[in-house]
Coordinates of C-alpha atoms in Angstrom, one line a residue:
M558 CA 0.0 0.0 0.0
T559 CA 1.4 3.4 -1.0
I560 CA 0.5 6.3 1.1
D561 CA -0.5 9.7 -0.4
L562 CA 1.9 12.0 1.5
A563 CA 0.2 15.1 0.1
K564 CA -3.1 13.9 1.5
V565 CA -1.3 13.2 4.9
E566 CA -0.1 16.8 4.9
A567 CA -3.5 18.2 4.1
T568 CA -5.1 16.1 6.8
L569 CA -2.5 17.3 9.4
L570 CA -3.2 20.9 8.5
A571 CA -7.0 20.5 8.4
A572 CA -7.0 18.7 11.8
A573 CA -4.8 21.4 13.3
D574 CA -7.2 24.1 12.1
A575 CA -10.2 22.2 13.5
A576 CA -8.4 21.9 16.8
A577 CA -7.5 25.6 16.9
A578 CA -11.2 26.5 16.4
H579 CA -11.9 24.6 19.6
T580 CA -8.9 25.5 21.8
L581 CA -8.4 29.2 21.0
P582 CA -11.8 30.4 22.3
L583 CA -11.0 28.6 25.6
F584 CA -7.4 29.8 26.0
R585 CA -7.0 32.5 28.7
T586 CA -10.5 32.0 29.9
T587 CA -11.9 30.6 33.2
L588 CA -12.7 27.0 32.4
A589 CA -13.1 23.9 34.5
I590 CA -10.0 21.9 35.2
D591 CA -10.2 18.2 36.0
N592 CA -7.4 16.1 37.5
K593 CA -6.6 12.7 36.0
Y594 CA -4.7 11.7 39.1
T595 CA -5.9 10.8 42.5
V596 CA -2.4 11.6 43.9
G597 CA -0.6 14.5 42.2
F598 CA -1.8 16.7 39.4
D599 CA -2.4 15.9 35.7
P600 CA -4.8 18.5 34.4
V601 CA -7.3 18.0 31.6
T602 CA -9.9 20.5 30.2
E603 CA -12.7 20.8 27.7
A604 CA -10.0 22.1 25.3
D605 CA -8.1 18.8 25.4
R606 CA -11.1 16.6 25.0
G607 CA -12.9 18.6 22.4
A608 CA -9.8 19.2 20.3
E609 CA -9.0 15.5 20.1
T610 CA -12.6 14.8 19.2
V611 CA -12.5 17.0 16.1
I612 CA -9.0 15.8 15.1
R613 CA -10.2 12.2 15.2
A614 CA -13.2 13.1 13.1
I615 CA -11.0 14.5 10.3
I616 CA -8.6 11.6 10.4
A617 CA -11.4 9.1 10.3
R618 CA -12.9 11.0 7.3
D619 CA -9.7 11.0 5.3
F620 CA -8.1 7.7 6.4
P621 CA -10.9 5.5 7.8
D622 CA -8.7 2.4 7.8
H623 CA -5.9 3.9 9.9
A624 CA -5.4 3.4 13.6
I625 CA -5.5 6.3 16.0
I626 CA -3.9 6.8 19.4
G627 CA -4.9 9.9 21.5
E628 CA -4.1 11.1 24.9
E629 CA -7.7 11.7 25.9
W630 CA -9.7 9.0 24.0
G631 CA -7.3 6.1 23.8
S632 CA -6.6 3.7 20.9
T633 CA -8.9 2.8 18.0
G634 CA -8.4 0.6 14.9
E635 CA -5.5 -1.6 13.8
S636 CA -3.2 -0.8 10.9
D637 CA 0.4 -0.4 9.9
Y638 CA -0.5 3.3 9.7
C639 CA -1.2 5.1 12.9
W640 CA -2.1 8.7 13.8
I641 CA -0.9 9.8 17.3
I642 CA -2.6 12.8 18.9
D643 CA -1.9 15.1 21.9
P644 CA -4.6 17.8 21.4
V645 CA -3.1 20.2 24.0
D646 CA 0.5 19.3 24.8
G647 CA 1.3 21.5 27.8
T648 CA -2.0 21.7 29.5
R649 CA -0.3 23.2 32.5
A650 CA 0.9 26.0 30.2
F651 CA -2.6 26.3 28.7
I652 CA -4.4 26.8 32.0
S653 CA -1.6 29.3 33.1
G654 CA -2.1 31.4 30.0
A655 CA 1.4 30.7 28.6
P656 CA 1.5 30.2 24.8
V657 CA 4.0 27.4 24.8
W658 CA 1.4 24.6 24.5
G659 CA 0.7 23.1 21.2
T660 CA -1.5 20.6 19.3
L661 CA 0.6 17.6 18.3
I662 CA -0.4 15.2 15.5
G663 CA 2.0 12.5 14.4
F664 CA 1.7 10.0 11.6
A665 CA 3.6 6.7 12.0
H666 CA 4.2 3.7 9.7
N667 CA 5.2 0.4 11.3
G668 CA 5.9 2.0 14.6
V669 CA 8.1 4.9 13.3
A670 CA 6.8 8.4 13.0
I671 CA 7.3 9.7 9.5
A672 CA 5.2 12.9 9.4
G673 CA 4.1 15.3 12.1
L674 CA 2.8 18.7 13.0
M675 CA 3.1 21.0 16.0
S676 CA 0.6 23.9 15.9
Q677 CA 0.7 26.9 18.3
P678 CA -2.5 28.7 17.2
F679 CA -2.3 31.6 19.6
I680 CA 1.0 32.7 18.2
G681 CA -0.1 31.5 14.8
E682 CA 2.8 29.1 14.2
T683 CA 2.9 25.7 12.6
F684 CA 5.9 23.3 12.4
L685 CA 5.3 20.5 9.8
A686 CA 7.3 17.6 8.5
T687 CA 6.8 15.0 5.9
P688 CA 9.5 12.8 4.3
G689 CA 12.1 15.1 2.8
S690 CA 10.6 18.4 4.2
A691 CA 10.5 20.4 7.4
T692 CA 8.7 23.7 7.4
Y693 CA 7.7 26.6 9.5
R694 CA 4.4 28.4 8.7
R695 CA 3.2 31.8 10.0
G696 CA 1.1 34.6 8.5
G697 CA 0.7 32.9 5.2
T698 CA 4.4 32.3 4.7
T699 CA 6.1 28.9 4.6
T700 CA 9.8 28.5 5.0
A701 CA 12.1 25.6 5.3
I702 CA 13.7 25.0 8.7
Q703 CA 17.0 23.4 9.8
T704 CA 18.7 22.8 13.1
S705 CA 21.7 24.8 14.3
G706 CA 24.2 22.2 13.2
Q707 CA 25.8 22.3 16.7
T708 CA 28.0 19.3 17.3
E709 CA 29.6 20.2 20.7
L710 CA 28.1 20.0 24.2
A711 CA 29.8 23.0 25.7
P712 CA 28.1 25.8 23.7
S713 CA 24.7 24.0 23.6
R714 CA 21.4 25.5 24.6
V715 CA 19.3 22.9 26.5
F716 CA 15.5 22.8 27.1
T717 CA 13.6 20.6 29.5
T718 CA 10.1 21.2 30.8
T719 CA 11.4 21.1 34.4
P720 CA 14.4 19.6 36.2
N721 CA 11.9 18.1 38.6
L722 CA 11.2 15.4 36.0
F723 CA 14.7 14.0 36.8
K724 CA 14.3 13.8 40.6
G725 CA 15.2 10.4 42.0
E726 CA 17.0 7.9 39.8
H727 CA 17.7 10.3 36.9
W728 CA 19.0 13.3 38.9
G729 CA 22.6 12.6 38.1
K730 CA 21.8 12.6 34.4
W731 CA 20.3 16.1 34.6
E732 CA 23.3 17.3 36.6
A733 CA 25.7 16.0 34.0
I734 CA 23.8 17.6 31.1
E735 CA 23.6 20.9 33.0
A736 CA 27.3 20.9 33.9
A737 CA 28.4 20.1 30.3
T738 CA 26.3 22.8 28.5
R739 CA 26.1 26.6 28.4
L740 CA 22.5 27.5 28.8
Q741 CA 19.4 25.8 30.2
R742 CA 15.8 26.9 29.9
F743 CA 12.6 25.4 31.3
G744 CA 8.9 25.2 30.8
M745 CA 8.8 24.9 27.1
D746 CA 6.8 21.7 26.6
C747 CA 6.5 20.7 22.9
Y748 CA 7.6 24.2 21.8
G749 CA 11.1 23.5 22.9
Y750 CA 11.4 20.6 20.4
A751 CA 10.1 22.9 17.6
L752 CA 12.6 25.6 18.5
L753 CA 15.4 22.9 18.3
A754 CA 14.2 22.0 14.8
A755 CA 14.3 25.7 13.8
G756 CA 17.8 26.2 15.0
H757 CA 17.1 28.1 18.3
A758 CA 18.1 25.3 20.7
D759 CA 20.5 22.4 20.6
I760 CA 19.3 19.8 23.0
V761 CA 16.0 18.8 24.5
I762 CA 16.0 16.1 27.1
E763 CA 13.1 14.6 29.1
P764 CA 12.3 11.3 30.8
R765 CA 9.1 9.3 30.9
L766 CA 7.4 10.6 27.8
N767 CA 4.3 8.9 26.3
T768 CA 4.0 8.3 22.6
Y769 CA 1.6 11.2 22.2
D770 CA 4.1 13.5 23.8
I771 CA 6.8 12.9 21.2
A772 CA 5.7 11.1 18.1
A773 CA 4.6 14.3 16.2
L774 CA 7.9 16.0 17.0
I775 CA 10.2 13.2 15.8
P776 CA 9.8 13.8 12.0
I777 CA 10.1 17.6 12.5
I778 CA 13.4 17.2 14.2
R779 CA 14.8 14.6 11.8
E780 CA 13.7 16.3 8.6
A781 CA 15.3 19.5 9.9
G782 CA 18.6 17.7 10.2
G783 CA 18.5 16.8 13.9
A784 CA 18.5 13.5 15.7
I785 CA 16.4 12.0 18.4
A786 CA 16.4 8.7 20.4
C787 CA 15.6 7.1 23.7
W788 CA 18.5 7.2 26.2
D789 CA 19.3 3.6 25.3
G790 CA 19.6 4.6 21.6
S791 CA 16.3 3.0 20.6
E792 CA 13.5 4.5 18.4
P793 CA 11.5 7.0 20.5
T794 CA 8.1 6.9 18.6
S795 CA 6.6 4.8 21.3
G796 CA 7.8 7.2 24.0
G797 CA 10.3 6.7 26.9
D798 CA 13.3 8.6 28.2
V799 CA 14.1 10.9 25.2
V800 CA 16.9 13.2 24.1
A801 CA 16.8 15.3 20.9
A802 CA 19.8 17.1 19.5
A803 CA 20.7 19.4 16.6
T804 CA 23.0 16.8 15.0
P805 CA 23.7 13.1 15.1
E806 CA 27.1 14.0 16.5
L807 CA 25.6 16.0 19.4
L808 CA 23.1 13.3 20.1
E809 CA 25.9 10.7 20.4
K810 CA 27.7 12.9 22.9
A811 CA 24.5 13.6 24.9
L812 CA 23.7 9.9 25.0
A813 CA 27.2 9.1 26.2
L814 CA 26.8 11.6 29.0
V815 CA 23.5 10.3 30.3
N816 CA 24.6 6.7 30.1
V817 CA 27.6 7.2 32.4
S818 CA 25.7 9.4 35.0

């Protein structure tokens, strides 16, 4: 079966537009916040649930035989082709009014993400990748993106959502990365990976990601010239402990660092 990549791209963009029509009216408003956890805090809102519903409807319309995995509504269908959705990645940012959340939609074949989109509709930015292409779209203009090309740890700019993610068994790994690099910034959620693909950061490292947290971002990084893997070097589409880097050389050095810490 040959997939129509132009149709995949059109579906990604249509789904992102549909999600934005649901999320934007709710952003920076007073809305109910539910907690998925009985211990701790994992927020979910009407924006998350409604956006995923409309994304699923568009995918089902365009590719009814494909599987879908979503953060809010689970898994449906069986196929070698799978769409992976996080309708609002960065819900904590969303409910705090910070425009670093995004809608993530990934497209995977045989367990490897090959196309993906990150949409930040409040800013009006879309990062999109299909095989052979990684682009940035804003204000009706589309431009190709590429990573910084950084190959060394010492000058690198590093993002993670919060160092608290590393507390416990992974704390030494964060300390090693922090000590080896020039600059660290926090609280970026999916936006940090997009900035890496566009050349504004060099490393993003986070533990315990789910597939819907990362699948959409993998093709954006790879098609822009970057590299991404789990800390053991394996394919990250299914999630796990993940590091992304501006180049394969920098990824190799970051992996060596976390695997001796």
